Short mmCIF file of C-alpha atoms in Angstrom, two decimals:
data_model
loop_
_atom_site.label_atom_id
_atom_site.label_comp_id
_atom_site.label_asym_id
_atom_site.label_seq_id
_atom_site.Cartn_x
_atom_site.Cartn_y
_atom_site.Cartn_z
CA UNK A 25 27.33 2.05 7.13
CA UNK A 26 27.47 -0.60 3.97
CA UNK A 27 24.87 -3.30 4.41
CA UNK A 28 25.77 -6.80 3.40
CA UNK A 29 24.11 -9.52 1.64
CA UNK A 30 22.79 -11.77 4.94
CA UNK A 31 21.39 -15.43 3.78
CA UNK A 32 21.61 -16.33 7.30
CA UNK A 33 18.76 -19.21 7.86
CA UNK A 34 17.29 -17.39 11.31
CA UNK A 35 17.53 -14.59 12.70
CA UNK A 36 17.45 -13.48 8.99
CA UNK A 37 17.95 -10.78 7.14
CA UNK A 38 14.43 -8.10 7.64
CA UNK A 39 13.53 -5.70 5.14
CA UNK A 40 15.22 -2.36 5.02
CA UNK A 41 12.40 -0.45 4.78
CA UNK A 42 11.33 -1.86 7.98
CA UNK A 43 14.33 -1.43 9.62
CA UNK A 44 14.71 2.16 8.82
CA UNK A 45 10.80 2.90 9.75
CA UNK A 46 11.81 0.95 13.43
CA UNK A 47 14.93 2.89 13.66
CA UNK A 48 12.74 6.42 13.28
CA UNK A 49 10.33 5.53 15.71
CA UNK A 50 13.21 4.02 18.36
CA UNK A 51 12.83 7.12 20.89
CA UNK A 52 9.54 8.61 20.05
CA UNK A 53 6.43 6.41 19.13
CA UNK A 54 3.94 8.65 16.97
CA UNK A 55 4.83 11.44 19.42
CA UNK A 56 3.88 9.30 22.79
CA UNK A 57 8.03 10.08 24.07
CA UNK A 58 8.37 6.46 24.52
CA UNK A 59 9.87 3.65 22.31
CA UNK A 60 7.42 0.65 21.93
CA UNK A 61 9.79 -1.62 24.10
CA UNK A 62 8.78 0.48 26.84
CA UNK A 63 5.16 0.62 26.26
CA UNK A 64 2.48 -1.27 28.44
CA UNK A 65 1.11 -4.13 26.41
CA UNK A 66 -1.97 -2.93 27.80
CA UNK A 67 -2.09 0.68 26.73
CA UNK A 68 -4.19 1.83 23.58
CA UNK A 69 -1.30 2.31 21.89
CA UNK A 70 0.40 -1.34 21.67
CA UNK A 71 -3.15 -2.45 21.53
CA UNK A 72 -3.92 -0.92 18.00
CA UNK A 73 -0.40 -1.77 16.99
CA UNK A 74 -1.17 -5.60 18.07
CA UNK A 75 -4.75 -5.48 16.31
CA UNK A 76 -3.20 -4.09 12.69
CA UNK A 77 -0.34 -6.73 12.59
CA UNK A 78 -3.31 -9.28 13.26
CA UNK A 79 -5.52 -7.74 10.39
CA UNK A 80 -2.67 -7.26 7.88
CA UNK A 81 -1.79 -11.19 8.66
CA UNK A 82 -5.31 -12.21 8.27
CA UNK A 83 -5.57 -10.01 5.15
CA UNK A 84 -2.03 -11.35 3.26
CA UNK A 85 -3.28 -14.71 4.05
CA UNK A 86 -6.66 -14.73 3.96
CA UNK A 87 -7.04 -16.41 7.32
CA UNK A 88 -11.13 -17.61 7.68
CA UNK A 89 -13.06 -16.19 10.40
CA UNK A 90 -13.50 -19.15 12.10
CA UNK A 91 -9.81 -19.37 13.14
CA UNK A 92 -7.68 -17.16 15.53
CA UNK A 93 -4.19 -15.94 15.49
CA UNK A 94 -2.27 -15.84 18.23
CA UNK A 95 1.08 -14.44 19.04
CA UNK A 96 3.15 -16.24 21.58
CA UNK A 97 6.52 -16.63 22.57
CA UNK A 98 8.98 -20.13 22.88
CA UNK A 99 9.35 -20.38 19.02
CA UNK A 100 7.91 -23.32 17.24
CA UNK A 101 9.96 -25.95 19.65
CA UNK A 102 7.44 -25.09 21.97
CA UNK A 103 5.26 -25.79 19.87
CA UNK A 104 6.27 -29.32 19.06
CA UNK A 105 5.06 -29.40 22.86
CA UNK A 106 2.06 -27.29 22.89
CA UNK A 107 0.22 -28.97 20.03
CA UNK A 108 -0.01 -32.50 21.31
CA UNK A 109 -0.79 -31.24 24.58
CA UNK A 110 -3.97 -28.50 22.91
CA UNK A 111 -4.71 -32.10 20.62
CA UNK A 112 -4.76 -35.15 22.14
CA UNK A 113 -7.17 -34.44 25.08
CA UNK A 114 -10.19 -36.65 23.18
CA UNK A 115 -7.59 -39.47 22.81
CA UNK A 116 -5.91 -40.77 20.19
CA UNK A 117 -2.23 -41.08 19.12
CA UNK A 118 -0.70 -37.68 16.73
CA UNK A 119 0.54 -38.90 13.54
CA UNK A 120 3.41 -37.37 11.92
CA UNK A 121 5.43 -37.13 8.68
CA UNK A 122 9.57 -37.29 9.37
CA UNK A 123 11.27 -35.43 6.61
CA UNK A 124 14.09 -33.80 8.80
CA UNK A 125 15.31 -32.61 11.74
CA UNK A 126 12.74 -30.54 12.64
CA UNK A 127 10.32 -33.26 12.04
CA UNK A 128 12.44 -35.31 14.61
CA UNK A 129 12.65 -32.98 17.17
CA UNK A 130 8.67 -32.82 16.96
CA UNK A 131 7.96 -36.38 16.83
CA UNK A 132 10.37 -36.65 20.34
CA UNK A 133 8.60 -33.83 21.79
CA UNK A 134 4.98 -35.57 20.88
CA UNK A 135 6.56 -39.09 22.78
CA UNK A 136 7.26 -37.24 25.84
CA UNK A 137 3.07 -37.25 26.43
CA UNK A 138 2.71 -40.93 25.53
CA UNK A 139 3.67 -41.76 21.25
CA UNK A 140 3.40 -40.95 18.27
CA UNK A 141 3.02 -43.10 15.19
CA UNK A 142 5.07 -41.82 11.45
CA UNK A 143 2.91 -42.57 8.76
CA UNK A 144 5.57 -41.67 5.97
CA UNK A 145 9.08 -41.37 6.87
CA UNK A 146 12.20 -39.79 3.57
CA UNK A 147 14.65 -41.66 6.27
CA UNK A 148 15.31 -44.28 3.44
CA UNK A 149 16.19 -41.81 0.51
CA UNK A 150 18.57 -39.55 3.00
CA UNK A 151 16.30 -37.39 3.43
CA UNK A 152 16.34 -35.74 0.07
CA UNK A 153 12.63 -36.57 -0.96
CA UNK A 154 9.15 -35.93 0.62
CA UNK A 155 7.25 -39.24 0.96
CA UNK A 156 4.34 -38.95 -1.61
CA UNK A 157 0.56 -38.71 -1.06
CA UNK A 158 0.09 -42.87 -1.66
CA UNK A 159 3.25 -43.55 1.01
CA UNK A 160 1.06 -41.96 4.05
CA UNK A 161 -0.63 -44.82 6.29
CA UNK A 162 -2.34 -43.33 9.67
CA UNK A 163 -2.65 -44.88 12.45
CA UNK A 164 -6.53 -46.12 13.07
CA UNK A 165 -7.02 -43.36 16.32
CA UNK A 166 -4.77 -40.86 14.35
CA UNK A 167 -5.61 -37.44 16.41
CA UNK A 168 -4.39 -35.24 14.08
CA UNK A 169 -1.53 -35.60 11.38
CA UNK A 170 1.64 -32.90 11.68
CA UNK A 171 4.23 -32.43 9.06
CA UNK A 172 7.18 -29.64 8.34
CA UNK A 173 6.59 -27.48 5.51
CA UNK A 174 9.88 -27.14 5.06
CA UNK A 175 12.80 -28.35 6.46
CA UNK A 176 15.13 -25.27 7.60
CA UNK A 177 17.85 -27.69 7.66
CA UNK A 178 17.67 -30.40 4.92
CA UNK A 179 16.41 -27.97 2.19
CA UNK A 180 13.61 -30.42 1.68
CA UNK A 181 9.65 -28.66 0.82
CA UNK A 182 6.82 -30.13 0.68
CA UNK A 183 5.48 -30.16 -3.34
CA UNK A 184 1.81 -30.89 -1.77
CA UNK A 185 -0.67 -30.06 1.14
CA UNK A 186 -0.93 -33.68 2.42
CA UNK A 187 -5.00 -35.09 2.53
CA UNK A 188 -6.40 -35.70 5.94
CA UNK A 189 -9.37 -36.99 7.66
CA UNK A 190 -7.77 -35.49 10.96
CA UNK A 191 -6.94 -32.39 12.03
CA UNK A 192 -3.71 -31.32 9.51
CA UNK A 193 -0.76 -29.40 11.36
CA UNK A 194 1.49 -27.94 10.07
CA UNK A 195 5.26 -25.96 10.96
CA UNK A 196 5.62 -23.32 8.37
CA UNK A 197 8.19 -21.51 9.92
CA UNK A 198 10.18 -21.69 6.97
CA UNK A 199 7.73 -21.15 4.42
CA UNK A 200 5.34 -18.88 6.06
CA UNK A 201 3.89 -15.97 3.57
CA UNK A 202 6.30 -16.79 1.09
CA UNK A 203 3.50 -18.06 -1.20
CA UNK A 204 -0.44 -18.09 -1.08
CA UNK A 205 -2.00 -20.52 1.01
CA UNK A 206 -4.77 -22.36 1.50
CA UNK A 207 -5.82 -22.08 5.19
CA UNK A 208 -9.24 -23.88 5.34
CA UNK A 209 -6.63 -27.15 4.95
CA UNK A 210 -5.24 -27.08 8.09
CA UNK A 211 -5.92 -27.70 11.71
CA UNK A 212 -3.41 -25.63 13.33
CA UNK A 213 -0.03 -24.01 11.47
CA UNK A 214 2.65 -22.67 13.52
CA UNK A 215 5.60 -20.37 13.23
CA UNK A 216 8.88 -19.08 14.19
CA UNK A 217 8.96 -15.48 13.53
CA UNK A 218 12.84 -15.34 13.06
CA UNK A 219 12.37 -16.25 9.21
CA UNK A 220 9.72 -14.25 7.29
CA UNK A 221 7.75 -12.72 10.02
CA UNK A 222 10.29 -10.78 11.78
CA UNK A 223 12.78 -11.27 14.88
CA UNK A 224 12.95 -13.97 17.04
CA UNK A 225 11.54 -14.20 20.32
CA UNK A 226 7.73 -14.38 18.56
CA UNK A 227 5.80 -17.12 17.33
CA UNK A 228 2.63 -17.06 15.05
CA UNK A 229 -0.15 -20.01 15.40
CA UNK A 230 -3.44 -20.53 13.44
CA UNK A 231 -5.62 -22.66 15.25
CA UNK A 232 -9.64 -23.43 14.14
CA UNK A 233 -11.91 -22.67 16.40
CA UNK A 234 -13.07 -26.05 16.97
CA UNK A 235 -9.88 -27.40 18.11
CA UNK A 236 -9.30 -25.03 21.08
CA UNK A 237 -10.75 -27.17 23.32
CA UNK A 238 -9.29 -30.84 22.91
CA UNK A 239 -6.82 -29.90 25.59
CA UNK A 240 -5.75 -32.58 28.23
CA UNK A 241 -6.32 -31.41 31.44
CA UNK A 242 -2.42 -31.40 32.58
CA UNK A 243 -2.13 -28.63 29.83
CA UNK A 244 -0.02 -25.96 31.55
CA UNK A 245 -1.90 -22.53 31.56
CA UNK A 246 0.46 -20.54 29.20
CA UNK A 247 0.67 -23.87 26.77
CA UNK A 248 -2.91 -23.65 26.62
CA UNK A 249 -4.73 -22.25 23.25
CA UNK A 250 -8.22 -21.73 24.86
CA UNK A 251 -6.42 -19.48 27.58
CA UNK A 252 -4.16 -17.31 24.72
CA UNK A 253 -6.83 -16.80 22.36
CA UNK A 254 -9.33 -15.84 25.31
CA UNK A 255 -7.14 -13.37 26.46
CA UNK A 256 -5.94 -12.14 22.76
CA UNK A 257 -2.43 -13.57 23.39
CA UNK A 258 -1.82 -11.32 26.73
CA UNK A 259 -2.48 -13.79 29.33
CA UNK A 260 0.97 -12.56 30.22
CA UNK A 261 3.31 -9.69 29.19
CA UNK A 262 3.91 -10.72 25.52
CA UNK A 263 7.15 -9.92 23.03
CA UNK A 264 5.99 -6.53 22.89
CA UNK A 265 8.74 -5.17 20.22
CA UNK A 266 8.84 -8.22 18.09
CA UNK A 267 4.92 -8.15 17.58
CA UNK A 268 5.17 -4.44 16.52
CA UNK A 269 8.21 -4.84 14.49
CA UNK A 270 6.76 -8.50 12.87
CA UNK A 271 3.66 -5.62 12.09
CA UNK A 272 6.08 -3.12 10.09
CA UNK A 273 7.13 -6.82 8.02
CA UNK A 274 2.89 -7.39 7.24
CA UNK A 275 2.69 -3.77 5.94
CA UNK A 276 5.47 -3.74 3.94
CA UNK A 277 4.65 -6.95 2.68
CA UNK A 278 1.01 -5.92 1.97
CA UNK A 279 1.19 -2.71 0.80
CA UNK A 280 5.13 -2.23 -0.48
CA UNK A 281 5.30 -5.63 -2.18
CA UNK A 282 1.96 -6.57 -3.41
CA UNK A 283 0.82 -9.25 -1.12
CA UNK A 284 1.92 -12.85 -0.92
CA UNK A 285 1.20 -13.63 -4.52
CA UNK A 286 3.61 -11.16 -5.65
CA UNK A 287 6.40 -12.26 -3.33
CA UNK A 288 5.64 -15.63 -4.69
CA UNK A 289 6.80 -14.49 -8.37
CA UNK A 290 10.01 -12.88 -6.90
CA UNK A 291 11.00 -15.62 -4.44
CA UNK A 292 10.41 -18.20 -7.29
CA UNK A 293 12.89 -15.74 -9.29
CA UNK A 294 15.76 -15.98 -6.85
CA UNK A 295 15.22 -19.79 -6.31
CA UNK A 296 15.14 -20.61 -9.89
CA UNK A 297 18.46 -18.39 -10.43
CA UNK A 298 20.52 -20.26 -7.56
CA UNK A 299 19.61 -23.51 -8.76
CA UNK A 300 20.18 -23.03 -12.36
CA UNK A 301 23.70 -21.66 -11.54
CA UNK A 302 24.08 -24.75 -9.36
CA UNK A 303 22.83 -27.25 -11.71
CA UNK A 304 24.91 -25.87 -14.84
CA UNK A 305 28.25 -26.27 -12.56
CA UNK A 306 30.45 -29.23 -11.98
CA UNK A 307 31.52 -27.48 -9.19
CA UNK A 308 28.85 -27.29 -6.97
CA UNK A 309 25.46 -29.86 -6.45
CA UNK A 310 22.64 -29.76 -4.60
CA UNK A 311 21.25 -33.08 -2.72
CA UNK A 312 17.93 -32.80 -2.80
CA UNK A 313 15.22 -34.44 -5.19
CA UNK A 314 14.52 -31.27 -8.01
CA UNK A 315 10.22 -31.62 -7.30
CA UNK A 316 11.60 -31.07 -2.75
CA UNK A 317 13.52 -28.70 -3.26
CA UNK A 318 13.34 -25.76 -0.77
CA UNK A 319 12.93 -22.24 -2.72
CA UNK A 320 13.70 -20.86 0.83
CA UNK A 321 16.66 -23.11 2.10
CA UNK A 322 19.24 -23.61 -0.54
CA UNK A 323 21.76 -26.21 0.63
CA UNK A 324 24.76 -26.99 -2.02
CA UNK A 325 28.14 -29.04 -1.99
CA UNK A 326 31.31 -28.38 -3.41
CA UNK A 327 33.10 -30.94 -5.68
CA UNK A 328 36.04 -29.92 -3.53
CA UNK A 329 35.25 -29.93 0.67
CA UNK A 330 38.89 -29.08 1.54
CA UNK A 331 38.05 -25.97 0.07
CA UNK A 332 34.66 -24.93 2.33
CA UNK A 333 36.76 -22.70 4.90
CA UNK A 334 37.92 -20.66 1.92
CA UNK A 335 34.76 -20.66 0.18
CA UNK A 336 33.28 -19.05 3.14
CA UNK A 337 36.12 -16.64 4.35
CA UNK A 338 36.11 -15.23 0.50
CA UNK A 339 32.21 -15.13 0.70
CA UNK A 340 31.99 -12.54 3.83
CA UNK A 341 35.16 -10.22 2.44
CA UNK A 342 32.84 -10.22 -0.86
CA UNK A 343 30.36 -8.95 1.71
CA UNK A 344 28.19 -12.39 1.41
CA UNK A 345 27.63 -13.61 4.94
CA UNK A 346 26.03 -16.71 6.91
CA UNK A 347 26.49 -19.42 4.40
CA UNK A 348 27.78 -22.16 5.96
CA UNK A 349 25.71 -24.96 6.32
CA UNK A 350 24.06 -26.18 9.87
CA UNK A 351 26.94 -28.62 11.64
CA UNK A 352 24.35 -31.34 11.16
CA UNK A 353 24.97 -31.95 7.36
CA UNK A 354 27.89 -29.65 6.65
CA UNK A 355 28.24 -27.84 3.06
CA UNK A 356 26.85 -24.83 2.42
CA UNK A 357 23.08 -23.20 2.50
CA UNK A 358 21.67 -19.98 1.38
CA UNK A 359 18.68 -18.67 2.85
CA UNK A 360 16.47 -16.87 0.77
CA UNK A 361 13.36 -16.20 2.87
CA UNK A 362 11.46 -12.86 1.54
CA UNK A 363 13.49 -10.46 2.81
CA UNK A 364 16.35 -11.59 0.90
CA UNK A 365 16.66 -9.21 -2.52
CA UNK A 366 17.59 -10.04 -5.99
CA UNK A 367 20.53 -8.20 -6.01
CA UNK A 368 21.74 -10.71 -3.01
CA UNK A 369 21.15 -13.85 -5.69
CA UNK A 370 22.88 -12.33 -7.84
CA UNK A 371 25.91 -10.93 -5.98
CA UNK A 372 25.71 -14.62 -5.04
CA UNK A 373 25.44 -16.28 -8.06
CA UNK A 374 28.42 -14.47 -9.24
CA UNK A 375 30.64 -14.90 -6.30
CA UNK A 376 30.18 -18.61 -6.46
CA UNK A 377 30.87 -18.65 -10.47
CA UNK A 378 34.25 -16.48 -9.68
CA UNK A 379 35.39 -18.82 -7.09
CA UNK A 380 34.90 -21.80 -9.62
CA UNK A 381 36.93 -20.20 -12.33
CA UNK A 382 39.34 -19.65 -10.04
CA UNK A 383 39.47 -22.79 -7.71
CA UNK A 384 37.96 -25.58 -9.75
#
């Protein structure tokens, strides 16, 4: 079996070492004669495996005490739900940040319960800049202030942790342990799993421990955070398999990389290679402001669109798959979320200068 080069934006590309470790214990679990998926979440055995993927997360980000992590399901469009509904139960309208689709989607979501006010909005520069710290105006009952990390989509990262007198939230499920992070800032972060955590079907949240109970009391019990982090994220049977294998991802992150400052050096590595070979080209351009731009969602143009379908078809016989960009903005994107190696940016990197030579 050959493995390929995946820069698929989500479900991406996992480590191999993890893969390989989840392939061994498939059948036979540490000797229990049972794979994981068909272990009871309630056993001692899924229960240490859920407790070390919850210290190894605290531990590569050092999360305070004072906060819990929970593991849920419904990925982070649920959250765009859950979070105004855990929020806004002391009043007040959510304030939010519109840099992108996702940012959209969670600003519709947060109407559905009554408004929401944008205090900064990139909707007049295309969406190809973050508005800067001087550009945010909150609302006077501003409940909290949300904003995406980094838009999945767009290609557009935040350069800054915005300043708040409210509650900061934030959806990192783009950007999650790709870098260090500062989690004292923030009110409540949320994340997909299907990017750097591990496979979909699993979503992390940090929430403080003084926001778990601003819920309004029309919160549904299994959107409630009070309820999940009572009842350590098992108020009902939970993605069993994608906890444990998002665990194998912490470990090998912790202990086979170096921790997220480490990853930081390498990620900033692959980044800095794809955009140097796409700013020396006339071939190829990338639309985003240089201070925004994603180091984990690389979206670039070709001079040339008639020539996209080839582009791509060449890219997966070269054994370079999932780069075509989301139907939403077209072009290409290459995701290059942890997982992704070196050897990927550079099979990359030379693929793309090959098909200039021989197309542009």
């Amino acid at each position: 079996m050959t493995r390929k080069y995946n820069f698929c934006a989500g479900p991406a590309a996992l480590p191999t070492p993890v893969l390989e470790r989840a392939r061994e214990e498939l059948l036979d679990y540490e000797g229990r004669g049972l794979s994981v998926m068909e272990m009871s979440h309630r056993s001692p055995e899924f229960v240490t495996i859920a407790e070390n993927a919850e210290a190894n997360f605290r531990a590569l980000l050092q999360v305070p005490d004072n906060y819990r992590v929970l593991f849920l399901q419904g990925g982070a469009s649920t959250q765009f739900a859950m979070l105004p509904y855990n929020l806004l139960g002391n009043g007040g309208t959510p304030n939010y940040l519109y840099t992108g689709i996702w940012g959209k989607k969670a600003i519709a979501e947060a109407r559905h319960l009554g408004g929401a006010h944008v205090a900064a909005s990139s909707e007049a520069n295309g969406l190809t800049a973050v508005p800067r710290p001087e550009d945010i105006q909150l609302s006077d009952d501003a409940a909290y202030l949300h904003y995406t990390d980094n838009e999945t989509i767009g290609g557009l990262a935040f350069d800054y942790i915005p300043r708040s007198d409210v509650p900061l939230c934030c959806d990192m499920s783009s950007s999650i342990l790709s870098r260090p992070l500062d989690v004292s800032r923030f009110g409540v972060i949320y994340a997909g799993a299907q990017k750097n955590i591990g496979p979909a079907g699993l979503t992390l949240v940090i929430v403080r421990d003084d926001l778990l109970d601003r819920a309004k009391p029309e919160t549904p019990t299994m959107f409630n955070y009070r309820v999940m982090a009572e009842n350590g994220s098992m108020y009902n049977t939970p993605p069993t398999y994608a906890w444990y294998l998002a665990g194998l991802v912490f470990d090998w992150l912790k202990n086979d990389v170096g921790g997220v400052e480490a990853i930081e050096v390498i990620n900033a590595r692959k980044a800095a290679r794809l955009y140097d070979a796409i700013d020396a080209s006339g071939f190829y351009s990338s639309p985003i402001a240089p201070i925004n731009r994603s180091r984990m969602n690389v979206p670039f143009v070709l001079a040339d669109e008639s020539l996209n379908t080839v582009f791509l078809e060449e890219a997966e016989a070269a054994g370079l798959l999932n780069l075509k960009g989301h139907r939403s903005v077209g072009g290409m994107r290459a995701s290059l979320y942890n997982a992704v190696s070196e050897a990927a940016v550079e099979a990359l990197v030379g693929f793309m200068s090959d098909f200039e030579k021989r197309h542009g």
